[in-house]
């Protein structure tokens, strides 16, 4: 199945998932004091590259917060899978489970079938990262079809520092319609 890609400067869809605490939230809900949101979609506990990326992302949480950017990670894993994954994660930002296949499609994600029962027991989203602005419009979107494609976090956060500086008046890119 082919996906319908979301476009920059369009509204991020209303998608909910369940936090590790058990609370169901909209992925665009922002913590107090934040007006932007970074939504990181990861494959699931079966993916060691995801684990490494999420742990590295923790190092950037403070800089994102200084930019008034809230952060959440989400996968299609079950609560039991997330609970098990938490043993390998050293993160303090919210992490959610239960992203449905319908919501994966709504987000325009690439979806994969597990290669075996050993990998996981459900179809899962390949990695993606969205930065949503104060209007809940997509400011940055990065959607991959394989676990090996991830943004360089230092470059991403440095870019967000540039974008969030009002002196730079940096627009949403990729909006040309011929």
Backbone as JSON Lines, residues from 0, in Angstrom:
{"i":0,"aa":"X","n":[0.83,-1.19,0.0],"ca":[0.0,0.0,0.0],"c":[0.87,1.24,0.0]}
{"i":1,"aa":"X","n":[0.5,2.2,-0.79],"ca":[1.22,3.46,-0.82],"c":[0.6,4.42,0.17]}
{"i":2,"aa":"X","n":[1.41,5.32,0.69],"ca":[0.92,6.24,1.69],"c":[0.58,7.58,1.06]}
{"i":3,"aa":"X","n":[-0.26,8.32,1.74],"ca":[-0.57,9.69,1.35],"c":[0.28,10.6,2.23]}
{"i":4,"aa":"X","n":[1.25,11.26,1.65],"ca":[2.16,12.1,2.42],"c":[1.48,13.38,2.88]}
{"i":5,"aa":"X","n":[1.81,13.75,4.09],"ca":[1.38,15.05,4.6],"c":[2.35,16.1,4.06]}
{"i":6,"aa":"X","n":[1.87,17.3,3.93],"ca":[2.69,18.35,3.35],"c":[3.01,19.42,4.38]}
{"i":7,"aa":"X","n":[4.17,20.07,4.22],"ca":[4.52,21.16,5.12],"c":[3.45,22.25,5.07]}
{"i":8,"aa":"X","n":[3.28,22.93,6.18],"ca":[2.33,24.04,6.33],"c":[0.88,23.57,6.33]}
{"i":9,"aa":"X","n":[0.65,22.24,6.46],"ca":[-0.7,21.73,6.63],"c":[-0.86,21.3,8.09]}
{"i":10,"aa":"X","n":[-2.08,21.2,8.52],"ca":[-2.36,20.86,9.92],"c":[-2.01,19.41,10.21]}
{"i":11,"aa":"X","n":[-1.28,19.21,11.29],"ca":[-0.95,17.87,11.75],"c":[-2.24,17.2,12.19]}
{"i":12,"aa":"X","n":[-2.49,15.96,11.77],"ca":[-3.76,15.32,12.1],"c":[-3.93,15.07,13.6]}
{"i":13,"aa":"X","n":[-5.16,15.0,14.03],"ca":[-5.45,14.71,15.42],"c":[-5.27,13.21,15.64]}
{"i":14,"aa":"X","n":[-4.16,12.85,16.23],"ca":[-3.82,11.46,16.49],"c":[-3.53,11.32,17.98]}
{"i":15,"aa":"X","n":[-4.09,10.29,18.57],"ca":[-3.86,10.04,20.0],"c":[-3.12,8.74,20.21]}
{"i":16,"aa":"X","n":[-2.44,8.65,21.32],"ca":[-1.76,7.42,21.74],"c":[-1.76,7.43,23.27]}
{"i":17,"aa":"X","n":[-1.31,6.35,23.84],"ca":[-1.32,6.22,25.29],"c":[0.09,6.31,25.83]}
{"i":18,"aa":"X","n":[0.3,7.24,26.76],"ca":[1.61,7.41,27.38],"c":[1.93,6.22,28.26]}
{"i":19,"aa":"X","n":[3.2,6.06,28.56],"ca":[3.64,4.96,29.43],"c":[2.95,5.03,30.79]}
{"i":20,"aa":"X","n":[2.48,6.22,31.17],"ca":[1.77,6.41,32.45],"c":[0.33,5.92,32.39]}
{"i":21,"aa":"X","n":[-0.16,5.61,31.17],"ca":[-1.53,5.16,31.01],"c":[-2.48,6.24,30.53]}
{"i":22,"aa":"X","n":[-2.01,7.47,30.45],"ca":[-2.84,8.6,30.02],"c":[-2.9,8.67,28.5]}
{"i":23,"aa":"X","n":[-4.09,8.77,27.94],"ca":[-4.25,8.94,26.49],"c":[-4.17,10.43,26.17]}
{"i":24,"aa":"X","n":[-3.33,10.76,25.19],"ca":[-3.13,12.16,24.83],"c":[-3.1,12.33,23.32]}
{"i":25,"aa":"X","n":[-3.45,13.52,22.87],"ca":[-3.25,13.9,21.49],"c":[-1.76,14.16,21.31]}
{"i":26,"aa":"X","n":[-1.21,13.73,20.19],"ca":[0.22,13.91,19.97],"c":[0.61,15.39,19.84]}
{"i":27,"aa":"X","n":[-0.36,16.26,19.58],"ca":[-0.04,17.68,19.47],"c":[-0.23,18.44,20.79]}
{"i":28,"aa":"X","n":[-0.72,17.77,21.84],"ca":[-0.8,18.44,23.15],"c":[0.59,18.93,23.53]}
{"i":29,"aa":"X","n":[0.65,20.14,24.02],"ca":[1.95,20.71,24.38],"c":[2.02,20.95,25.88]}
{"i":30,"aa":"X","n":[3.18,20.63,26.46],"ca":[3.41,20.9,27.88],"c":[3.32,22.41,28.11]}
{"i":31,"aa":"X","n":[2.94,22.78,29.31],"ca":[2.87,24.19,29.66],"c":[4.22,24.86,29.39]}
{"i":32,"aa":"X","n":[4.17,26.02,28.78],"ca":[5.4,26.75,28.47],"c":[5.95,26.43,27.09]}
{"i":33,"aa":"X","n":[5.37,25.48,26.39],"ca":[5.82,25.13,25.04],"c":[4.73,25.45,24.04]}
{"i":34,"aa":"X","n":[5.14,26.01,22.9],"ca":[4.15,26.3,21.87],"c":[4.38,25.48,20.6]}
{"i":35,"aa":"X","n":[5.47,24.72,20.54],"ca":[5.74,23.82,19.43],"c":[5.87,22.4,19.99]}
{"i":36,"aa":"X","n":[5.81,21.42,19.08],"ca":[5.9,20.01,19.5],"c":[6.73,19.23,18.5]}
{"i":37,"aa":"X","n":[7.61,18.37,19.01],"ca":[8.33,17.41,18.18],"c":[7.74,16.04,18.45]}
{"i":38,"aa":"X","n":[7.28,15.39,17.39],"ca":[6.7,14.05,17.48],"c":[7.66,13.1,16.77]}
{"i":39,"aa":"X","n":[8.22,12.16,17.54],"ca":[9.16,11.19,17.0],"c":[8.46,9.84,16.94]}
{"i":40,"aa":"X","n":[8.3,9.31,15.74],"ca":[7.71,7.99,15.56],"c":[8.87,7.0,15.43]}
{"i":41,"aa":"X","n":[8.84,5.97,16.26],"ca":[9.89,4.95,16.19],"c":[9.26,3.59,15.93]}
{"i":42,"aa":"X","n":[10.06,2.66,15.46],"ca":[9.57,1.36,15.0],"c":[9.02,0.5,16.13]}
{"i":43,"aa":"X","n":[9.69,0.5,17.27],"ca":[9.26,-0.31,18.4],"c":[10.45,-0.9,19.14]}
{"i":44,"aa":"X","n":[10.15,-1.63,20.2],"ca":[11.21,-2.17,21.06],"c":[12.13,-3.13,20.32]}
{"i":45,"aa":"X","n":[11.64,-3.72,19.24],"ca":[12.45,-4.69,18.49],"c":[13.61,-4.04,17.73]}
{"i":46,"aa":"X","n":[13.64,-2.71,17.67],"ca":[14.61,-2.0,16.84],"c":[15.73,-1.39,17.68]}
{"i":47,"aa":"X","n":[16.93,-1.96,17.65],"ca":[18.04,-1.39,18.43],"c":[18.45,0.0,17.97]}
{"i":48,"aa":"X","n":[18.23,0.3,16.68],"ca":[18.57,1.64,16.18],"c":[17.64,2.68,16.8]}
{"i":49,"aa":"X","n":[16.37,2.3,16.98],"ca":[15.4,3.19,17.64],"c":[15.82,3.45,19.08]}
{"i":50,"aa":"X","n":[16.2,2.39,19.77],"ca":[16.61,2.53,21.17],"c":[17.78,3.52,21.27]}
{"i":51,"aa":"X","n":[18.76,3.35,20.41],"ca":[19.93,4.23,20.41],"c":[19.52,5.68,20.11]}
{"i":52,"aa":"X","n":[18.64,5.86,19.12],"ca":[18.2,7.2,18.73],"c":[17.42,7.87,19.86]}
{"i":53,"aa":"X","n":[16.51,7.14,20.49],"ca":[15.73,7.72,21.59],"c":[16.63,8.11,22.76]}
{"i":54,"aa":"X","n":[17.6,7.27,23.09],"ca":[18.52,7.59,24.18],"c":[19.36,8.82,23.84]}
{"i":55,"aa":"X","n":[19.77,8.96,22.59],"ca":[20.54,10.14,22.17],"c":[19.65,11.39,22.18]}
{"i":56,"aa":"X","n":[18.39,11.23,21.82],"ca":[17.45,12.35,21.82],"c":[17.32,12.96,23.22]}
{"i":57,"aa":"X","n":[17.45,12.15,24.24],"ca":[17.38,12.64,25.62],"c":[18.39,13.76,25.85]}
{"i":58,"aa":"X","n":[19.56,13.66,25.21],"ca":[20.61,14.68,25.37],"c":[20.18,16.04,24.83]}
{"i":59,"aa":"X","n":[19.15,16.08,23.99],"ca":[18.71,17.32,23.35],"c":[17.42,17.86,23.96]}
{"i":60,"aa":"X","n":[16.86,17.16,24.9],"ca":[15.59,17.56,25.49],"c":[15.66,18.97,26.1]}
{"i":61,"aa":"X","n":[16.73,19.28,26.8],"ca":[16.88,20.6,27.43],"c":[16.94,21.72,26.41]}
{"i":62,"aa":"X","n":[17.69,21.53,25.33],"ca":[17.77,22.56,24.29],"c":[16.43,22.74,23.6]}
{"i":63,"aa":"X","n":[15.71,21.65,23.39],"ca":[14.38,21.76,22.79],"c":[13.45,22.54,23.72]}
{"i":64,"aa":"X","n":[13.53,22.26,24.99],"ca":[12.69,22.95,25.98],"c":[12.99,24.46,25.99]}
{"i":65,"aa":"X","n":[14.28,24.8,25.88],"ca":[14.68,26.21,25.82],"c":[14.07,26.9,24.6]}
{"i":66,"aa":"X","n":[13.81,26.14,23.56],"ca":[13.19,26.66,22.34],"c":[11.67,26.61,22.4]}
{"i":67,"aa":"X","n":[11.13,26.19,23.55],"ca":[9.69,26.06,23.74],"c":[9.11,24.96,22.84]}
{"i":68,"aa":"X","n":[9.91,23.89,22.66],"ca":[9.47,22.75,21.87],"c":[9.31,21.55,22.79]}
{"i":69,"aa":"X","n":[8.09,21.08,22.91],"ca":[7.78,19.88,23.69],"c":[8.15,18.66,22.84]}
{"i":70,"aa":"X","n":[8.26,17.5,23.48],"ca":[8.75,16.31,22.81],"c":[7.95,15.1,23.24]}
{"i":71,"aa":"X","n":[7.62,14.23,22.28],"ca":[6.99,12.95,22.57],"c":[7.48,11.94,21.55]}
{"i":72,"aa":"X","n":[7.64,10.69,21.98],"ca":[7.96,9.59,21.07],"c":[6.79,8.63,21.09]}
{"i":73,"aa":"X","n":[6.54,7.94,19.96],"ca":[5.38,7.06,19.86],"c":[5.68,5.91,18.91]}
{"i":74,"aa":"X","n":[5.09,4.74,19.21],"ca":[5.19,3.59,18.33],"c":[3.87,2.83,18.36]}
{"i":75,"aa":"X","n":[3.79,1.82,17.53],"ca":[2.62,0.95,17.5],"c":[2.72,-0.2,18.48]}
{"i":76,"aa":"X","n":[3.74,-0.21,19.3],"ca":[3.91,-1.28,20.3],"c":[2.73,-1.34,21.27]}
{"i":77,"aa":"X","n":[2.6,-2.47,21.93],"ca":[1.62,-2.64,23.01],"c":[2.2,-2.09,24.31]}
{"i":78,"aa":"X","n":[1.37,-1.98,25.33],"ca":[1.86,-1.53,26.64],"c":[2.93,-2.48,27.16]}
{"i":79,"aa":"X","n":[2.73,-3.78,27.01],"ca":[3.72,-4.75,27.49],"c":[5.05,-4.57,26.77]}
{"i":80,"aa":"X","n":[5.0,-4.34,25.46],"ca":[6.23,-4.12,24.69],"c":[6.93,-2.84,25.13]}
{"i":81,"aa":"X","n":[6.16,-1.77,25.35],"ca":[6.77,-0.52,25.81],"c":[7.36,-0.71,27.2]}
{"i":82,"aa":"X","n":[6.64,-1.35,28.1],"ca":[7.17,-1.57,29.45],"c":[8.5,-2.31,29.4]}
{"i":83,"aa":"X","n":[8.59,-3.3,28.54],"ca":[9.84,-4.05,28.4],"c":[10.93,-3.16,27.8]}
{"i":84,"aa":"X","n":[10.56,-2.33,26.83],"ca":[11.52,-1.45,26.17],"c":[12.09,-0.41,27.14]}
{"i":85,"aa":"X","n":[11.28,0.03,28.09],"ca":[11.73,1.04,29.05],"c":[12.98,0.6,29.8]}
{"i":86,"aa":"X","n":[13.19,-0.71,29.93],"ca":[14.39,-1.22,30.59],"c":[15.66,-0.83,29.83]}
{"i":87,"aa":"X","n":[15.54,-0.62,28.52],"ca":[16.7,-0.28,27.68],"c":[16.8,1.21,27.38]}
{"i":88,"aa":"X","n":[15.83,1.98,27.86],"ca":[15.8,3.41,27.57],"c":[16.21,4.22,28.79]}
{"i":89,"aa":"X","n":[16.95,5.28,28.54],"ca":[17.33,6.23,29.6],"c":[16.78,7.59,29.2]}
{"i":90,"aa":"X","n":[15.46,7.72,29.23],"ca":[14.81,8.94,28.77],"c":[13.87,9.48,29.85]}
{"i":91,"aa":"X","n":[13.65,10.78,29.8],"ca":[12.7,11.41,30.72],"c":[11.56,12.09,29.98]}
{"i":92,"aa":"X","n":[11.6,12.1,28.64],"ca":[10.51,12.69,27.88],"c":[9.39,11.66,27.73]}
{"i":93,"aa":"X","n":[8.17,12.11,27.48],"ca":[7.03,11.19,27.35],"c":[7.2,10.25,26.17]}
{"i":94,"aa":"X","n":[6.79,9.02,26.39],"ca":[6.82,8.01,25.33],"c":[5.47,7.3,25.34]}
{"i":95,"aa":"X","n":[4.96,7.05,24.14],"ca":[3.6,6.52,24.02],"c":[3.6,5.24,23.19]}
{"i":96,"aa":"X","n":[2.53,4.48,23.37],"ca":[2.35,3.23,22.62],"c":[0.95,3.22,22.01]}
{"i":97,"aa":"X","n":[0.71,2.2,21.19],"ca":[-0.64,2.0,20.67],"c":[-0.99,2.81,19.45]}
{"i":98,"aa":"X","n":[0.0,3.3,18.71],"ca":[-0.3,4.01,17.47],"c":[-0.94,3.0,16.52]}
{"i":99,"aa":"X","n":[-2.17,3.26,16.14],"ca":[-2.9,2.3,15.3],"c":[-2.42,2.38,13.85]}
{"i":100,"aa":"X","n":[-2.68,1.31,13.11],"ca":[-2.31,1.32,11.7],"c":[-3.08,2.42,10.96]}
{"i":101,"aa":"X","n":[-4.31,2.64,11.34],"ca":[-5.1,3.72,10.72],"c":[-4.42,5.08,10.95]}
{"i":102,"aa":"X","n":[-3.93,5.29,12.17],"ca":[-3.24,6.56,12.45],"c":[-1.89,6.64,11.75]}
{"i":103,"aa":"X","n":[-1.2,5.5,11.61],"ca":[0.06,5.49,10.85],"c":[-0.21,5.94,9.41]}
{"i":104,"aa":"X","n":[-1.31,5.45,8.85],"ca":[-1.68,5.83,7.49],"c":[-2.07,7.3,7.44]}
{"i":105,"aa":"X","n":[-2.8,7.77,8.44],"ca":[-3.21,9.18,8.5],"c":[-1.98,10.1,8.54]}
{"i":106,"aa":"X","n":[-0.91,9.63,9.2],"ca":[0.33,10.41,9.3],"c":[1.2,10.27,8.06]}
{"i":107,"aa":"X","n":[0.79,9.42,7.12],"ca":[1.57,9.24,5.9],"c":[2.85,8.45,6.11]}
{"i":108,"aa":"X","n":[2.87,7.59,7.11],"ca":[4.08,6.83,7.44],"c":[4.21,5.6,6.55]}
{"i":109,"aa":"X","n":[5.44,5.18,6.37],"ca":[5.68,3.89,5.74],"c":[5.45,2.81,6.79]}
{"i":110,"aa":"X","n":[4.76,1.76,6.4],"ca":[4.41,0.69,7.34],"c":[5.04,-0.6,6.84]}
{"i":111,"aa":"X","n":[5.61,-1.36,7.77],"ca":[6.25,-2.63,7.43],"c":[5.59,-3.78,8.18]}
{"i":112,"aa":"X","n":[5.64,-4.95,7.53],"ca":[5.24,-6.18,8.19],"c":[6.46,-6.75,8.9]}
{"i":113,"aa":"X","n":[6.28,-7.4,10.04],"ca":[7.43,-8.02,10.69],"c":[8.01,-9.12,9.81]}
{"i":114,"aa":"X","n":[9.32,-9.26,9.86],"ca":[9.98,-10.32,9.09],"c":[9.74,-11.69,9.7]}
{"i":115,"aa":"X","n":[9.49,-11.7,11.01],"ca":[9.19,-12.96,11.72],"c":[8.54,-12.62,13.05]}
{"i":116,"aa":"X","n":[8.02,-13.63,13.72],"ca":[7.44,-13.42,15.05],"c":[8.5,-12.96,16.04]}
{"i":117,"aa":"X","n":[9.75,-13.28,15.74],"ca":[10.85,-12.87,16.62],"c":[11.02,-11.34,16.61]}
{"i":118,"aa":"X","n":[10.73,-10.72,15.46],"ca":[10.88,-9.26,15.35],"c":[9.8,-8.57,16.18]}
{"i":119,"aa":"X","n":[8.55,-8.79,15.83],"ca":[7.42,-8.25,16.59],"c":[6.15,-8.96,16.11]}
{"i":120,"aa":"X","n":[5.04,-8.65,16.75],"ca":[3.79,-9.35,16.44],"c":[2.76,-8.49,15.72]}
{"i":121,"aa":"X","n":[3.19,-7.36,15.15],"ca":[2.25,-6.46,14.49],"c":[2.96,-5.66,13.4]}
{"i":122,"aa":"X","n":[2.18,-5.15,12.46],"ca":[2.75,-4.2,11.5],"c":[3.21,-2.98,12.27]}
{"i":123,"aa":"X","n":[4.24,-2.32,11.78],"ca":[4.79,-1.19,12.52],"c":[5.2,-0.07,11.57]}
{"i":124,"aa":"X","n":[5.24,1.14,12.1],"ca":[5.65,2.31,11.32],"c":[7.16,2.37,11.26]}
{"i":125,"aa":"X","n":[7.66,2.76,10.11],"ca":[9.08,3.08,9.99],"c":[9.29,4.47,10.6]}
{"i":126,"aa":"X","n":[10.54,4.86,10.86],"ca":[10.8,6.11,11.59],"c":[10.28,7.36,10.88]}
{"i":127,"aa":"X","n":[9.86,8.3,11.71],"ca":[9.45,9.62,11.21],"c":[9.65,10.63,12.32]}
{"i":128,"aa":"X","n":[9.76,11.87,11.92],"ca":[9.9,12.96,12.88],"c":[9.15,14.16,12.32]}
{"i":129,"aa":"X","n":[8.32,14.75,13.17],"ca":[7.55,15.93,12.79],"c":[7.8,17.02,13.82]}
{"i":130,"aa":"X","n":[7.96,18.25,13.34],"ca":[7.98,19.41,14.23],"c":[6.75,20.23,13.86]}
{"i":131,"aa":"X","n":[5.91,20.44,14.85],"ca":[4.62,21.09,14.67],"c":[4.66,22.45,15.37]}
{"i":132,"aa":"X","n":[4.26,23.5,14.68],"ca":[4.35,24.84,15.26],"c":[3.14,25.18,16.12]}
{"i":133,"aa":"X","n":[3.07,26.43,16.53],"ca":[2.01,26.87,17.47],"c":[0.61,26.76,16.87]}
{"i":134,"aa":"X","n":[0.5,26.72,15.55],"ca":[-0.81,26.57,14.89],"c":[-1.14,25.1,14.63]}
{"i":135,"aa":"X","n":[-0.27,24.2,15.1],"ca":[-0.35,22.75,14.81],"c":[-0.13,22.46,13.33]}
{"i":136,"aa":"X","n":[0.57,23.37,12.64],"ca":[0.96,23.13,11.25],"c":[2.32,22.43,11.23]}
{"i":137,"aa":"X","n":[2.52,21.59,10.23],"ca":[3.79,20.87,10.1],"c":[4.85,21.85,9.62]}
{"i":138,"aa":"X","n":[5.84,22.06,10.46],"ca":[6.94,22.95,10.12],"c":[8.09,22.15,9.51]}
{"i":139,"aa":"X","n":[8.32,20.95,10.05],"ca":[9.36,20.05,9.55],"c":[8.79,18.64,9.55]}
{"i":140,"aa":"X","n":[9.06,17.9,8.47],"ca":[8.64,16.5,8.38],"c":[9.78,15.68,7.8]}
{"i":141,"aa":"X","n":[10.05,14.56,8.43],"ca":[11.06,13.63,7.93],"c":[10.48,12.23,8.06]}
{"i":142,"aa":"X","n":[10.17,11.61,6.93],"ca":[9.52,10.31,6.93],"c":[10.43,9.33,6.2]}
{"i":143,"aa":"X","n":[10.84,8.26,6.89],"ca":[11.77,7.29,6.31],"c":[11.07,5.96,6.07]}
{"i":144,"aa":"X","n":[11.65,5.17,5.17],"ca":[11.1,3.84,4.92],"c":[12.01,2.73,5.43]}
{"i":145,"aa":"X","n":[13.05,3.09,6.17],"ca":[13.99,2.11,6.71],"c":[14.57,2.66,8.01]}
{"i":146,"aa":"X","n":[14.99,1.79,8.9],"ca":[15.48,2.25,10.21],"c":[16.8,2.99,10.16]}
{"i":147,"aa":"X","n":[17.5,2.94,9.04],"ca":[18.84,3.51,8.96],"c":[18.85,5.0,8.64]}
{"i":148,"aa":"X","n":[17.69,5.56,8.34],"ca":[17.58,6.97,7.97],"c":[17.02,7.74,9.16]}
{"i":149,"aa":"X","n":[17.86,8.54,9.78],"ca":[17.46,9.36,10.93],"c":[18.11,10.73,10.8]}
{"i":150,"aa":"X","n":[17.45,11.77,11.27],"ca":[18.09,13.09,11.22],"c":[19.26,13.16,12.19]}
{"i":151,"aa":"X","n":[20.27,13.92,11.82],"ca":[21.37,14.22,12.72],"c":[20.81,15.17,13.78]}
{"i":152,"aa":"X","n":[20.8,14.74,15.02],"ca":[20.12,15.53,16.06],"c":[20.78,16.87,16.32]}
{"i":153,"aa":"X","n":[22.08,16.94,16.28],"ca":[22.75,18.23,16.47],"c":[22.37,19.2,15.37]}
{"i":154,"aa":"X","n":[22.39,18.73,14.14],"ca":[22.02,19.59,13.01],"c":[20.56,20.0,13.11]}
{"i":155,"aa":"X","n":[19.68,19.07,13.47],"ca":[18.26,19.37,13.6],"c":[18.01,20.43,14.67]}
{"i":156,"aa":"X","n":[18.57,20.24,15.85],"ca":[18.32,21.18,16.94],"c":[18.97,22.53,16.65]}
{"i":157,"aa":"X","n":[20.15,22.54,16.05],"ca":[20.77,23.81,15.65],"c":[19.88,24.53,14.63]}
{"i":158,"aa":"X","n":[19.31,23.76,13.7],"ca":[18.39,24.35,12.72],"c":[17.15,24.91,13.39]}
{"i":159,"aa":"X","n":[16.63,24.2,14.38],"ca":[15.45,24.7,15.1],"c":[15.79,25.97,15.88]}
{"i":160,"aa":"X","n":[17.01,26.05,16.4],"ca":[17.43,27.3,17.07],"c":[17.42,28.45,16.08]}
{"i":161,"aa":"X","n":[17.86,28.2,14.86],"ca":[17.85,29.22,13.82],"c":[16.42,29.6,13.46]}
{"i":162,"aa":"X","n":[15.56,28.59,13.25],"ca":[14.17,28.83,12.86],"c":[13.43,29.61,13.94]}
{"i":163,"aa":"X","n":[13.65,29.25,15.2],"ca":[12.9,29.86,16.3],"c":[13.39,31.27,16.64]}
{"i":164,"aa":"X","n":[14.52,31.68,16.12],"ca":[15.01,33.03,16.34],"c":[14.2,33.99,15.47]}
{"i":165,"aa":"X","n":[13.39,34.86,16.08],"ca":[12.52,35.74,15.28],"c":[13.29,36.67,14.34]}
{"i":166,"aa":"X","n":[14.55,36.95,14.64],"ca":[15.34,37.81,13.75],"c":[15.56,37.17,12.38]}
{"i":167,"aa":"X","n":[15.46,35.85,12.32],"ca":[15.73,35.14,11.06],"c":[14.51,35.04,10.16]}
{"i":168,"aa":"X","n":[13.32,35.22,10.71],"ca":[12.1,35.2,9.92],"c":[12.11,34.04,8.91]}
{"i":169,"aa":"X","n":[12.42,32.84,9.39],"ca":[12.6,31.67,8.53],"c":[11.25,30.99,8.29]}
{"i":170,"aa":"X","n":[10.83,30.88,7.04],"ca":[9.51,30.32,6.73],"c":[9.52,28.79,6.72]}
{"i":171,"aa":"X","n":[8.33,28.23,6.63],"ca":[8.21,26.78,6.42],"c":[8.69,26.51,4.99]}
{"i":172,"aa":"X","n":[9.6,25.55,4.85],"ca":[10.18,25.24,3.54],"c":[9.4,24.1,2.87]}
{"i":173,"aa":"X","n":[9.54,23.99,1.55],"ca":[8.95,22.88,0.79],"c":[7.5,23.08,0.45]}
{"i":174,"aa":"X","n":[7.06,24.33,0.39],"ca":[5.64,24.6,0.16],"c":[5.33,25.03,-1.28]}
{"i":175,"aa":"X","n":[6.32,25.02,-2.18],"ca":[6.1,25.46,-3.55],"c":[5.08,24.57,-4.24]}
{"i":176,"aa":"X","n":[4.1,25.2,-4.85],"ca":[3.09,24.48,-5.64],"c":[3.15,25.05,-7.05]}
{"i":177,"aa":"X","n":[3.73,24.31,-7.97],"ca":[3.98,24.78,-9.33],"c":[2.83,25.24,-10.12]}
